[in-house]
Coordinates of C-alpha atoms and ligand atoms in Angstrom, one line a residue:
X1 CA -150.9 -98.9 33.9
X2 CA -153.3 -99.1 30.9
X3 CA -153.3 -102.7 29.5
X4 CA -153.8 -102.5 26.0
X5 CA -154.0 -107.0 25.1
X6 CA -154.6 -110.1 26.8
X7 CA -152.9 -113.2 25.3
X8 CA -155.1 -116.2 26.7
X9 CA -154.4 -119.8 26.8
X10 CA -157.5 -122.1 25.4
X11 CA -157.1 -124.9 27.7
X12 CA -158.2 -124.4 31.5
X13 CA -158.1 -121.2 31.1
X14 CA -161.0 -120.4 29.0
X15 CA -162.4 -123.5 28.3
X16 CA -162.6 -126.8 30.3
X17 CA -163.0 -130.5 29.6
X18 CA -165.2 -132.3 32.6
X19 CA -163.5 -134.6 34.6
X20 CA -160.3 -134.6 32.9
X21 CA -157.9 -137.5 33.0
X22 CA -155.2 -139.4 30.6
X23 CA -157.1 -142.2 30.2
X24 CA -160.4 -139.8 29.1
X25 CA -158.5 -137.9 26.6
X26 CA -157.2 -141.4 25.0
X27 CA -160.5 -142.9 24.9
X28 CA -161.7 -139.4 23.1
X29 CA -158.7 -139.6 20.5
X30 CA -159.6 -143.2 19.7
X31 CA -162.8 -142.8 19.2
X32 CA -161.9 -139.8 16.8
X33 CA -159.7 -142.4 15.1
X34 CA -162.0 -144.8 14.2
X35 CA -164.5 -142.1 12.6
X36 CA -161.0 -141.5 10.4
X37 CA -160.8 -145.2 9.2
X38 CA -164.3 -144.6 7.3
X39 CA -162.6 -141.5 5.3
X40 CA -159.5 -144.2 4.5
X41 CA -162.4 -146.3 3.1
X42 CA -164.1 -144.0 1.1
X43 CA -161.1 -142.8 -0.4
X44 CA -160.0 -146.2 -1.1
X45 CA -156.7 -146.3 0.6
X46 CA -157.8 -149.0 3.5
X47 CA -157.0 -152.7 2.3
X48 CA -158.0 -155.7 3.8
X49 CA -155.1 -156.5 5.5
X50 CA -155.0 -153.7 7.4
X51 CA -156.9 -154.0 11.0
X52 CA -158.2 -151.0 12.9
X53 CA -156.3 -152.6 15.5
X54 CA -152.8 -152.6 14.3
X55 CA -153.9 -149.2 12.0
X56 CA -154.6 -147.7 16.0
X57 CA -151.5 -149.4 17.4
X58 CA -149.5 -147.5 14.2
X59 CA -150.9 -144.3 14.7
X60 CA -150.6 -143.9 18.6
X61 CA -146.4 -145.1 18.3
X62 CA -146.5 -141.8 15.8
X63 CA -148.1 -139.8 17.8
X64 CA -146.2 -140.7 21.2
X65 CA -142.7 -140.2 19.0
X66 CA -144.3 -137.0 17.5
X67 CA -145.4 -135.8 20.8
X68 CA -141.8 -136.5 22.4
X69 CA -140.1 -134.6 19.6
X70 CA -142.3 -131.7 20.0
X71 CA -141.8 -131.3 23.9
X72 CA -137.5 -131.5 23.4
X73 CA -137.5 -129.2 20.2
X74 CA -140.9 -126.9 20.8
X75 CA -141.5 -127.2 17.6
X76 CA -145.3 -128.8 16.7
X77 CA -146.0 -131.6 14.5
X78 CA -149.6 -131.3 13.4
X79 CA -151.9 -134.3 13.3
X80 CA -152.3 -133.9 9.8
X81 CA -148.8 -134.8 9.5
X82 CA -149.1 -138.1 11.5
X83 CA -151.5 -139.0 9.6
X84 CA -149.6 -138.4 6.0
X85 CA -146.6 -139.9 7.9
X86 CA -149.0 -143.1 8.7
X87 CA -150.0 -143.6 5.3
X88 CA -146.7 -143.2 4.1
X89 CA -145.2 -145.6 6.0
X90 CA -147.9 -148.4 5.2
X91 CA -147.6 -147.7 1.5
X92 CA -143.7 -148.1 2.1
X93 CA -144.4 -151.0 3.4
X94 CA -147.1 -152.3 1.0
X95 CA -150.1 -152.8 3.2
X96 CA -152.2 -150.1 1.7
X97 CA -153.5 -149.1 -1.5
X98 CA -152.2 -145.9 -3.5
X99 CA -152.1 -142.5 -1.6
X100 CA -151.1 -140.5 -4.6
X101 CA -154.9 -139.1 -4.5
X102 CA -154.8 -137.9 -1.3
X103 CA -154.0 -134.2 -0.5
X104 CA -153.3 -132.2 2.1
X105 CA -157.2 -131.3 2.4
X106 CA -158.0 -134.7 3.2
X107 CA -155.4 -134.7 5.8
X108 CA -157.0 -132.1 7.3
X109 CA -159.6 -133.6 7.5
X110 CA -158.5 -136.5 8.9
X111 CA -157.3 -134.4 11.7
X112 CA -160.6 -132.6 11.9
X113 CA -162.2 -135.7 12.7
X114 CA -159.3 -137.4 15.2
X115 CA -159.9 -134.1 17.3
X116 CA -163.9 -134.3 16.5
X117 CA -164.9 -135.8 19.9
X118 CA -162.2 -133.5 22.2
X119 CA -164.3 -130.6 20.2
X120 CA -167.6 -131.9 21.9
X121 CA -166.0 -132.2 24.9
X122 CA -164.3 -128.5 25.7
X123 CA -166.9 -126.1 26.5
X124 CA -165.8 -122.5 27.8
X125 CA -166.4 -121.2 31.5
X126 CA -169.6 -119.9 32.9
X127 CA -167.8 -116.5 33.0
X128 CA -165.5 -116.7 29.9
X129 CA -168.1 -114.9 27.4
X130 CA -168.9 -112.3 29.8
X131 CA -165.3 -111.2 30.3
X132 CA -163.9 -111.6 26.8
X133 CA -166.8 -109.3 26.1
X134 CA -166.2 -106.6 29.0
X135 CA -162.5 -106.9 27.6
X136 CA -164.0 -106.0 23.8
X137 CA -165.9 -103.0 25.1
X138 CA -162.7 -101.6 27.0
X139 CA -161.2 -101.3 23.5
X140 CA -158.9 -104.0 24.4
X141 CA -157.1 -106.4 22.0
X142 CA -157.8 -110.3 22.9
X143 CA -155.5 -113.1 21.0
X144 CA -155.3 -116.3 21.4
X145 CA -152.3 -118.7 22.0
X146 CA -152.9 -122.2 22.3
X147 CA -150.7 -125.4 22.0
X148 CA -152.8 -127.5 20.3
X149 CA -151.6 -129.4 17.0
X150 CA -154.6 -129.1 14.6
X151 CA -155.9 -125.3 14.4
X152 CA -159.1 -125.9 13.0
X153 CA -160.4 -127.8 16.2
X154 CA -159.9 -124.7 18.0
X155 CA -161.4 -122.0 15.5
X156 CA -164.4 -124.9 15.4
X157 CA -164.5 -124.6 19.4
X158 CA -164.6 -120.9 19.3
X159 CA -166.9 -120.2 16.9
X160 CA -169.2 -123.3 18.4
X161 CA -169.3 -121.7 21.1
X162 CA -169.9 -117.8 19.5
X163 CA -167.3 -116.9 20.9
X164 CA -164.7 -116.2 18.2
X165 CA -165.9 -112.7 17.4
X166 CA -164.2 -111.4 20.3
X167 CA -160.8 -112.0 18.9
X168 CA -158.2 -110.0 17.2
X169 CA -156.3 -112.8 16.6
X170 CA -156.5 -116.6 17.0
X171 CA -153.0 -118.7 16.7
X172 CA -152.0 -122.0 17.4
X173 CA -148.9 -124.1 17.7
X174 CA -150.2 -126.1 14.8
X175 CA -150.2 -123.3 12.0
X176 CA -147.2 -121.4 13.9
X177 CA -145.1 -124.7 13.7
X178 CA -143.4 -123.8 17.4
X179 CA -144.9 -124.5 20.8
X180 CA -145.1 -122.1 23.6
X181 CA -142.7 -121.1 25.9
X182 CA -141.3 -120.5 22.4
X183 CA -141.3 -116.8 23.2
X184 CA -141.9 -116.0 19.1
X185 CA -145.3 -117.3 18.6
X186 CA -146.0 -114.6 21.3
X187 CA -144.0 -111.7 19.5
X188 CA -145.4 -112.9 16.0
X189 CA -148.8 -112.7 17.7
X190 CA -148.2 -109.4 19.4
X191 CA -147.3 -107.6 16.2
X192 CA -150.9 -109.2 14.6
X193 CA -152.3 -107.5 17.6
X194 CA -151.0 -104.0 16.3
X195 CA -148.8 -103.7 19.4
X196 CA -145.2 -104.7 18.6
X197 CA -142.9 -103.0 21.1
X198 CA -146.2 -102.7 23.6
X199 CA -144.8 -105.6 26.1
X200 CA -145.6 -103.4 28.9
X201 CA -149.2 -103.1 27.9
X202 CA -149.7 -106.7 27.3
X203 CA -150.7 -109.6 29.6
X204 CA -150.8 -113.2 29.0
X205 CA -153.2 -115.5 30.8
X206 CA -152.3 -119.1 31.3
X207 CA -152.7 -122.5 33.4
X208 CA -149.6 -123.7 32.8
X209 CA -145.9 -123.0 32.7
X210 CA -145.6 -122.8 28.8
X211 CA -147.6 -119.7 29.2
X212 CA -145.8 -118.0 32.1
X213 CA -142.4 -118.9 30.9
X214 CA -143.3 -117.9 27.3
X215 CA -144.6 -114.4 28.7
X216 CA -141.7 -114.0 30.5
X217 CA -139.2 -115.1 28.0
X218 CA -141.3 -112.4 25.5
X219 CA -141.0 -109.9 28.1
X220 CA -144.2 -110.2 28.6
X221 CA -147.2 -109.8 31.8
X222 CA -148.2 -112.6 32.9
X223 CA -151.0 -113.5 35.4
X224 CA -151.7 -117.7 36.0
X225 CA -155.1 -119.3 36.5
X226 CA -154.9 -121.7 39.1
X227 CA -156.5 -125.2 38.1
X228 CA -158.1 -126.7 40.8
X229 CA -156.7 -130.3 39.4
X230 CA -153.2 -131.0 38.5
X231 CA -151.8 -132.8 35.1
X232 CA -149.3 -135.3 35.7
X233 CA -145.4 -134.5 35.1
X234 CA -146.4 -131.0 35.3
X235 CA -143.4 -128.5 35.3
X236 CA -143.0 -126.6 38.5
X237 CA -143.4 -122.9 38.0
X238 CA -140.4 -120.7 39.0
X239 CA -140.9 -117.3 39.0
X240 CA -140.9 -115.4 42.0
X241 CA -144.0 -112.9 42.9
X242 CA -146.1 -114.5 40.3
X243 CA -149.7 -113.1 40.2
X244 CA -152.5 -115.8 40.4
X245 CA -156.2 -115.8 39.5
X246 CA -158.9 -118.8 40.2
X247 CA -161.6 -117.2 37.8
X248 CA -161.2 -115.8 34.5
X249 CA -163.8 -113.0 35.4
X250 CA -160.5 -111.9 37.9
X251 CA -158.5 -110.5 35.4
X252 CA -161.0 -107.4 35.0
X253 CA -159.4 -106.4 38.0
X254 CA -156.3 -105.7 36.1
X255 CA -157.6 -103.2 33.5
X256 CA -158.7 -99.8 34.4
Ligands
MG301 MG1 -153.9 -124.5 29.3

């Protein structure tokens, strides 16, 4: 069969992150944090008796709520968001200054650099450049699916990396406001591809179950790359004959 698209995953399947663990990606996300608080300065919002211990305390019991709702409804609160919701809060509350000034642009980025020291930390696999680009000579549409709540940190990754060019299309659960398995964000991203109604011709690539189970529930292909390392709490995967890959170079042996 002629395959006409590959949906990819970002994480573990094109890129990795070097030794990988809960207790690296927190470290990472604090760090990211802190950077924020000198924005909050600048912009005047930060008063002194806010610490950056109880302002860090505040935003991870956000994010941990945000991050709960997401995984029951699917649907993705950005980290823009968290940190409007942040700021709201203290002002309800009369810690901080006035937030009247700041717009959406500074909650971006805000977000841009929370996610800053994850960006220097994902870099793609030796073999990932090499593929998308055998892909792009084939004539064969490439999009991007990833579950990730601030979109810019992934556009920033590919294009870091130079390898953005290669896709048609780049979408995240951020800017789509539902997480995968939702099987939309893969139809909505299948008719940017210019093939609606090409299921058959389409594969998605994933390391996870969100992506199998979104393929499948999309009617999709579906082909998993096996991680060598397993998250914790990860959801078993149960579909029957599932096709598995350990490199991403493998999946040139499904197109013609
Ligand atoms: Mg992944």
């Amino acid at each position: 069969m002629k395959i006409k698209g590959f949906i990819f995953d970002f994480g573990f399947t094109l890129f990795y992150f070097d030794n990988p663990s809960v207790e690296k990606y927190y470290e990472c996300f604090k760090e990211g944090l802190i950077k924020s608080i000198d924005i909050l300065k600048e912009k005047q919002v930060w008063s002194e008796e806010l610490t950056e211990e109880s302002f860090i305390k505040r935003f991870a019991k956000k994010r941990e709520h945000f991050f709960r709702r997401s995984i029951k409804t699917k649907t993705e609160f950005p980290t823009s968001l968290i940190f409007q919701n942040v700021l709201e809060s203290l002002k309800e509350e009369n810690i901080i200054n006035n937030i009247d000034h700041i717009d959406m642009k500074t909650y971006n980025k805000l977000a841009e650099i929370y996610h800053s020291c994850e960006e220097d930390e994902w870099e793609p696999f030796e073999e990932t450049r090499e593929t998308l680009k055998i892909l792009n000579k084939k004539n064969i549409k490439i999009a991007l699916i990833s579950n990730h709540p601030n979109h810019q940190t992934i556009e920033n990754m590919l294009k870091k990396h130079k390898v953005a060019k290669f896709f048609d299309f780049i979408m995240t659960s951020a800017k789509y406001g539902k997480r995968k398995p939702d099987p939309n964000i893969f139809l909505y991203t299948l008719e940017k591809m210019g093939l609606k109604n090409q299921t058959d011709f389409v594969i998605v690539c994933g390391d996870e179950y969100a992506d199998i189970i979104g393929a499948q529930r999309a009617n999709l292909q579906s082909i998993l790359l096996e991680r060598k390392y397993k998250f914790p709490f990860e959801k078993e995967i149960e579909v029957s004959n599932i096709r598995k890959i350990n490199n991403i170079s493998e999946i040139l042996n499904f197109v013609e």
